[in-house]
């Protein structure tokens, strides 16, 4: 059996958005151009050295029916929530938050010298887990394995497995892979992804070419861009002269109806209406 290298289905240029209390972000999933890539509902990239772009933060707000995954490359964000967690996410840390039936939380960037840089991904929950108890996995940077493979490619393994090394994020319904991949100049990298799973790459440093070898005529994808792959068994990438760093994320599609309203993602409109009703009458947070 020959393994199929996934072709590039789409290349998305992130759009500038204002989110939270006025934070400037680059959004590439959850836009008019790309609503979602099942099971991924939203992808935001924040990166700025101007505190005015991020200091207003994300004051207390609810979520239901999804998981939010925050990966800080550089910077500091204080968080606290309605189930008693609080702490700081800083350089290289990950927070994988399963909102389940409901959580209220705030995410407030702290002013730093230099760049505030990171990502937030939303992963959908299957209908049977949308009303599960909320859960956090806070992963400090030093708990994230760093794997160096041939040709000097370096990978931080946040979720999934590479060369027998597993990432610390566990028991997520979408069976995700979440890798931060640094590829040296003019070097290739490939990674198996289960056939049938959605796969995306977000290039945030340098540029490279994705897809099968014969697609060398393909244009190089330069940061910041989101690549959405077609189906197949593995992804293949080749960095250009400056090298390339990208996130590689995959997950199992749910193939369920999506009813979304801001921070709530359910299966039906009536579940959304019920959620808004519960927020209004104070029964949204269920112990
Ligand atoms: Fe949030």
Short mmCIF file of N, CA and C in Angstrom, two decimals, residues 163-277:
data_model
loop_
_atom_site.label_atom_id
_atom_site.label_comp_id
_atom_site.label_asym_id
_atom_site.label_seq_id
_atom_site.Cartn_x
_atom_site.Cartn_y
_atom_site.Cartn_z
N UNK A 163 7.71 9.63 17.04
CA UNK A 163 8.85 8.75 17.39
C UNK A 163 8.72 8.16 18.79
N UNK A 164 7.52 7.76 19.17
CA UNK A 164 7.32 7.13 20.48
C UNK A 164 7.24 8.10 21.65
N UNK A 165 7.34 9.41 21.37
CA UNK A 165 7.24 10.41 22.44
C UNK A 165 5.84 11.02 22.41
N UNK A 166 5.12 10.91 23.54
CA UNK A 166 3.74 11.42 23.59
C UNK A 166 3.70 12.80 24.23
N UNK A 167 2.80 13.62 23.75
CA UNK A 167 2.57 14.93 24.35
C UNK A 167 1.79 14.79 25.64
N UNK A 168 1.85 15.81 26.52
CA UNK A 168 1.22 15.73 27.83
C UNK A 168 -0.30 15.90 27.83
N UNK A 169 -0.87 16.42 26.77
CA UNK A 169 -2.33 16.62 26.75
C UNK A 169 -2.99 15.28 26.43
N UNK A 170 -3.88 14.84 27.32
CA UNK A 170 -4.44 13.49 27.19
C UNK A 170 -5.96 13.52 27.24
N UNK A 171 -6.55 12.41 26.78
CA UNK A 171 -7.99 12.16 26.92
C UNK A 171 -8.84 13.29 26.33
N UNK A 172 -8.52 13.65 25.10
CA UNK A 172 -9.30 14.65 24.39
C UNK A 172 -10.09 13.92 23.30
N UNK A 173 -11.39 14.24 23.22
CA UNK A 173 -12.30 13.49 22.33
C UNK A 173 -11.83 13.48 20.88
N UNK A 174 -11.24 14.57 20.41
CA UNK A 174 -10.88 14.69 19.00
C UNK A 174 -9.62 13.90 18.64
N UNK A 175 -8.99 13.25 19.64
CA UNK A 175 -7.73 12.52 19.41
C UNK A 175 -6.73 13.40 18.66
N UNK A 176 -6.46 14.58 19.22
CA UNK A 176 -5.68 15.56 18.45
C UNK A 176 -4.17 15.26 18.41
N UNK A 177 -3.58 15.76 17.34
CA UNK A 177 -2.13 15.96 17.28
C UNK A 177 -1.95 17.47 17.33
N UNK A 178 -1.01 17.97 18.16
CA UNK A 178 -0.71 19.40 18.19
C UNK A 178 0.80 19.50 18.35
N UNK A 179 1.47 19.88 17.27
CA UNK A 179 2.93 19.94 17.26
C UNK A 179 3.38 21.35 16.88
N UNK A 180 4.48 21.79 17.49
CA UNK A 180 5.15 23.05 17.10
C UNK A 180 6.45 22.61 16.43
N UNK A 181 6.51 22.82 15.11
CA UNK A 181 7.58 22.22 14.30
C UNK A 181 8.51 23.31 13.76
N UNK A 182 9.81 23.20 14.05
CA UNK A 182 10.81 24.12 13.49
C UNK A 182 11.67 23.35 12.49
N UNK A 183 11.64 23.81 11.24
CA UNK A 183 12.35 23.11 10.16
C UNK A 183 13.49 24.00 9.68
N UNK A 184 14.74 23.50 9.68
CA UNK A 184 15.87 24.31 9.20
C UNK A 184 15.73 24.62 7.70
N UNK A 185 16.51 25.60 7.22
CA UNK A 185 16.44 25.98 5.80
C UNK A 185 16.60 24.78 4.86
N UNK A 186 15.82 24.77 3.80
CA UNK A 186 15.94 23.78 2.73
C UNK A 186 15.92 22.35 3.23
N UNK A 187 15.06 22.10 4.19
CA UNK A 187 14.94 20.78 4.81
C UNK A 187 13.49 20.34 4.75
N UNK A 188 13.32 19.00 4.65
CA UNK A 188 11.97 18.45 4.56
C UNK A 188 11.54 17.81 5.86
N UNK A 189 10.24 17.71 6.03
CA UNK A 189 9.65 17.11 7.21
C UNK A 189 8.36 16.42 6.79
N UNK A 190 8.11 15.24 7.35
CA UNK A 190 6.79 14.64 7.11
C UNK A 190 6.28 14.01 8.39
N UNK A 191 4.97 13.91 8.48
CA UNK A 191 4.35 13.41 9.71
C UNK A 191 3.08 12.65 9.34
N UNK A 192 2.96 11.39 9.81
CA UNK A 192 1.72 10.66 9.57
C UNK A 192 0.56 11.31 10.31
N UNK A 193 -0.58 11.36 9.67
CA UNK A 193 -1.83 11.85 10.28
C UNK A 193 -2.88 10.81 9.91
N UNK A 194 -3.65 10.35 10.88
CA UNK A 194 -4.66 9.33 10.60
C UNK A 194 -5.56 9.75 9.45
N UNK A 195 -5.73 8.86 8.49
CA UNK A 195 -6.60 9.14 7.36
C UNK A 195 -8.02 9.43 7.87
N UNK A 196 -8.65 10.42 7.27
CA UNK A 196 -10.00 10.81 7.70
C UNK A 196 -10.00 11.93 8.74
N UNK A 197 -8.85 12.16 9.40
CA UNK A 197 -8.77 13.26 10.35
C UNK A 197 -8.50 14.57 9.61
N UNK A 198 -9.04 15.65 10.14
CA UNK A 198 -8.74 16.97 9.60
C UNK A 198 -7.29 17.32 9.94
N UNK A 199 -6.61 18.04 9.04
CA UNK A 199 -5.24 18.49 9.32
C UNK A 199 -5.06 19.92 8.83
N UNK A 200 -4.45 20.72 9.71
CA UNK A 200 -4.13 22.11 9.35
C UNK A 200 -2.70 22.41 9.79
N UNK A 201 -2.07 23.35 9.09
CA UNK A 201 -0.75 23.84 9.51
C UNK A 201 -0.84 25.35 9.56
N UNK A 202 -0.25 25.95 10.60
CA UNK A 202 -0.22 27.41 10.67
C UNK A 202 1.24 27.86 10.65
N UNK A 203 1.63 28.48 9.54
CA UNK A 203 3.01 28.94 9.38
C UNK A 203 3.15 30.28 10.06
N UNK A 204 4.06 30.38 11.06
CA UNK A 204 4.21 31.68 11.74
C UNK A 204 5.64 32.21 11.73
N UNK A 205 6.59 31.44 11.16
CA UNK A 205 7.93 31.98 10.89
C UNK A 205 8.40 31.39 9.57
N UNK A 206 9.04 32.22 8.75
CA UNK A 206 9.62 31.73 7.51
C UNK A 206 8.60 31.31 6.49
N UNK A 207 9.04 30.45 5.58
CA UNK A 207 8.11 29.96 4.55
C UNK A 207 8.51 28.59 4.06
N UNK A 208 7.55 27.91 3.43
CA UNK A 208 7.82 26.56 2.94
C UNK A 208 6.75 26.10 1.97
N UNK A 209 6.99 24.91 1.42
CA UNK A 209 6.06 24.32 0.45
C UNK A 209 5.46 23.08 1.09
N UNK A 210 4.16 22.92 0.96
CA UNK A 210 3.46 21.76 1.53
C UNK A 210 2.90 20.90 0.40
N UNK A 211 2.72 19.62 0.70
CA UNK A 211 2.08 18.73 -0.27
C UNK A 211 3.07 17.73 -0.83
N UNK A 212 2.61 16.91 -1.79
CA UNK A 212 3.47 15.87 -2.36
C UNK A 212 4.68 16.49 -3.08
N UNK A 213 5.74 15.66 -3.25
CA UNK A 213 6.97 16.14 -3.91
C UNK A 213 6.71 16.79 -5.26
N UNK A 214 5.79 16.16 -6.02
CA UNK A 214 5.56 16.68 -7.37
C UNK A 214 4.93 18.07 -7.35
N UNK A 215 4.54 18.54 -6.16
CA UNK A 215 3.93 19.87 -6.11
C UNK A 215 4.98 20.95 -5.85
N UNK A 216 6.23 20.66 -6.26
CA UNK A 216 7.29 21.65 -6.03
C UNK A 216 7.02 22.97 -6.75
N UNK A 217 6.20 22.89 -7.80
CA UNK A 217 5.82 24.14 -8.49
C UNK A 217 4.85 24.95 -7.64
N UNK A 218 4.28 24.32 -6.61
CA UNK A 218 3.34 25.04 -5.74
C UNK A 218 4.01 26.28 -5.19
N UNK A 219 3.22 27.34 -4.97
CA UNK A 219 3.83 28.53 -4.36
C UNK A 219 4.23 28.25 -2.91
N UNK A 220 5.31 28.89 -2.48
CA UNK A 220 5.69 28.75 -1.07
C UNK A 220 4.67 29.47 -0.21
N UNK A 221 4.43 28.92 0.97
CA UNK A 221 3.50 29.52 1.92
C UNK A 221 4.34 30.27 2.95
N UNK A 222 4.20 31.61 2.97
CA UNK A 222 4.99 32.42 3.90
C UNK A 222 4.13 32.89 5.06
N UNK A 223 4.74 33.05 6.23
CA UNK A 223 3.99 33.44 7.42
C UNK A 223 3.31 34.79 7.23
N UNK A 224 2.17 35.07 7.85
CA UNK A 224 1.33 34.12 8.57
C UNK A 224 0.24 33.57 7.65
N UNK A 225 0.18 32.26 7.53
CA UNK A 225 -0.85 31.63 6.70
C UNK A 225 -1.29 30.32 7.34
N UNK A 226 -2.57 29.99 7.13
CA UNK A 226 -3.11 28.70 7.54
C UNK A 226 -3.24 27.82 6.30
N UNK A 227 -2.71 26.61 6.41
CA UNK A 227 -2.85 25.62 5.33
C UNK A 227 -3.87 24.58 5.77
N UNK A 228 -4.86 24.33 4.94
CA UNK A 228 -5.83 23.26 5.21
C UNK A 228 -5.52 22.13 4.24
N UNK A 229 -5.29 20.93 4.79
CA UNK A 229 -4.92 19.80 3.94
C UNK A 229 -6.14 18.99 3.54
N UNK A 230 -6.07 18.39 2.34
CA UNK A 230 -7.02 17.36 1.94
C UNK A 230 -6.70 16.07 2.68
N UNK A 231 -7.47 15.03 2.38
CA UNK A 231 -7.28 13.77 3.11
C UNK A 231 -6.05 13.02 2.59
N UNK A 232 -5.59 12.07 3.38
CA UNK A 232 -4.41 11.28 3.03
C UNK A 232 -3.82 10.69 4.28
N UNK A 233 -2.60 10.18 4.17
CA UNK A 233 -1.98 9.47 5.30
C UNK A 233 -0.91 10.27 6.03
N UNK A 234 -0.29 11.22 5.32
CA UNK A 234 0.74 12.01 5.97
C UNK A 234 0.82 13.40 5.36
N UNK A 235 1.43 14.32 6.10
CA UNK A 235 1.69 15.63 5.52
C UNK A 235 3.19 15.72 5.27
N UNK A 236 3.53 16.49 4.25
CA UNK A 236 4.93 16.68 3.90
C UNK A 236 5.16 18.17 3.72
N UNK A 237 6.31 18.64 4.22
CA UNK A 237 6.62 20.08 4.14
C UNK A 237 8.10 20.24 3.82
N UNK A 238 8.42 21.31 3.13
CA UNK A 238 9.83 21.62 2.88
C UNK A 238 10.05 23.11 3.12
N UNK A 239 11.00 23.42 4.01
CA UNK A 239 11.26 24.83 4.33
C UNK A 239 12.10 25.47 3.24
N UNK A 240 11.89 26.75 2.99
CA UNK A 240 12.70 27.51 2.04
C UNK A 240 13.95 28.04 2.76
N UNK A 241 14.60 29.04 2.14
CA UNK A 241 15.93 29.48 2.58
C UNK A 241 16.03 29.96 4.02
N UNK A 242 14.95 30.56 4.56
CA UNK A 242 15.04 31.05 5.95
C UNK A 242 14.56 30.03 6.96
N UNK A 243 14.24 28.82 6.53
CA UNK A 243 13.65 27.88 7.47
C UNK A 243 12.18 28.20 7.68
N UNK A 244 11.53 27.43 8.54
CA UNK A 244 10.10 27.62 8.75
C UNK A 244 9.72 27.05 10.11
N UNK A 245 8.78 27.74 10.76
CA UNK A 245 8.19 27.20 12.00
C UNK A 245 6.68 27.24 11.84
N UNK A 246 6.05 26.13 12.16
CA UNK A 246 4.59 26.06 12.02
C UNK A 246 3.99 25.15 13.06
N UNK A 247 2.70 25.38 13.34
CA UNK A 247 1.93 24.46 14.16
C UNK A 247 1.30 23.46 13.22
N UNK A 248 1.33 22.20 13.61
CA UNK A 248 0.64 21.15 12.86
C UNK A 248 -0.41 20.55 13.79
N UNK A 249 -1.66 20.65 13.37
CA UNK A 249 -2.77 20.24 14.24
C UNK A 249 -3.69 19.32 13.45
N UNK A 250 -4.08 18.22 14.07
CA UNK A 250 -5.06 17.35 13.43
C UNK A 250 -6.06 16.86 14.45
N UNK A 251 -7.21 16.40 13.97
CA UNK A 251 -8.24 15.90 14.87
C UNK A 251 -9.34 15.20 14.10
N UNK A 252 -10.09 14.39 14.84
CA UNK A 252 -11.15 13.61 14.21
C UNK A 252 -12.40 14.46 14.01
N UNK A 253 -12.91 14.54 12.78
CA UNK A 253 -14.13 15.31 12.56
C UNK A 253 -15.31 14.70 13.30
N UNK A 254 -16.26 15.54 13.70
CA UNK A 254 -17.43 15.05 14.42
C UNK A 254 -18.60 14.73 13.49
N UNK A 255 -18.69 15.46 12.38
CA UNK A 255 -19.83 15.30 11.46
C UNK A 255 -21.16 15.43 12.19
N UNK A 256 -21.25 16.43 13.05
CA UNK A 256 -22.49 16.72 13.77
C UNK A 256 -22.92 18.14 13.42
N UNK A 257 -24.23 18.43 13.56
CA UNK A 257 -24.67 19.81 13.29
C UNK A 257 -24.03 20.80 14.27
N UNK A 258 -23.73 21.99 13.76
CA UNK A 258 -23.10 23.04 14.57
C UNK A 258 -24.05 24.22 14.69
N UNK A 259 -24.38 24.58 15.93
CA UNK A 259 -25.12 25.82 16.19
C UNK A 259 -24.21 26.67 17.06
N UNK A 260 -23.72 27.79 16.54
CA UNK A 260 -22.77 28.58 17.32
C UNK A 260 -23.29 29.98 17.54
N UNK A 261 -22.97 30.47 18.71
CA UNK A 261 -23.31 31.85 19.04
C UNK A 261 -22.21 32.34 19.97
N UNK A 262 -21.29 33.15 19.44
CA UNK A 262 -20.17 33.65 20.25
C UNK A 262 -19.42 32.50 20.89
N UNK A 263 -19.30 32.50 22.22
CA UNK A 263 -18.47 31.51 22.91
C UNK A 263 -19.19 30.18 23.19
N UNK A 264 -20.38 30.01 22.63
CA UNK A 264 -21.15 28.77 22.84
C UNK A 264 -21.25 28.03 21.51
N UNK A 265 -20.96 26.76 21.52
CA UNK A 265 -21.14 25.97 20.31
C UNK A 265 -21.86 24.67 20.67
N UNK A 266 -23.10 24.58 20.20
CA UNK A 266 -23.95 23.44 20.51
C UNK A 266 -24.37 22.78 19.19
N UNK A 267 -25.33 21.88 19.26
CA UNK A 267 -25.78 21.19 18.05
C UNK A 267 -27.05 21.80 17.47
N UNK A 268 -27.87 22.43 18.32
CA UNK A 268 -29.14 22.99 17.84
C UNK A 268 -29.33 24.41 18.35
N UNK A 269 -30.15 25.15 17.62
CA UNK A 269 -30.46 26.52 18.01
C UNK A 269 -31.16 26.55 19.37
N UNK A 270 -32.00 25.55 19.66
CA UNK A 270 -32.74 25.58 20.93
C UNK A 270 -31.77 25.37 22.10
N UNK A 271 -30.67 24.62 21.89
CA UNK A 271 -29.66 24.49 22.95
C UNK A 271 -28.94 25.82 23.20
N UNK A 272 -28.77 26.60 22.13
CA UNK A 272 -28.19 27.94 22.28
C UNK A 272 -29.14 28.83 23.08
N UNK A 273 -30.41 28.78 22.70
CA UNK A 273 -31.40 29.62 23.39
C UNK A 273 -31.49 29.26 24.87
N UNK A 274 -31.45 27.95 25.14
CA UNK A 274 -31.47 27.49 26.54
C UNK A 274 -30.25 28.02 27.30
N UNK A 275 -29.08 28.01 26.63
CA UNK A 275 -27.85 28.51 27.23
C UNK A 275 -27.99 29.99 27.59
N UNK A 276 -28.53 30.79 26.66
CA UNK A 276 -28.69 32.22 26.90
C UNK A 276 -29.68 32.47 28.03
N UNK A 277 -30.73 31.64 28.07
CA UNK A 277 -31.72 31.72 29.13
C UNK A 277 -31.07 31.44 30.49
#
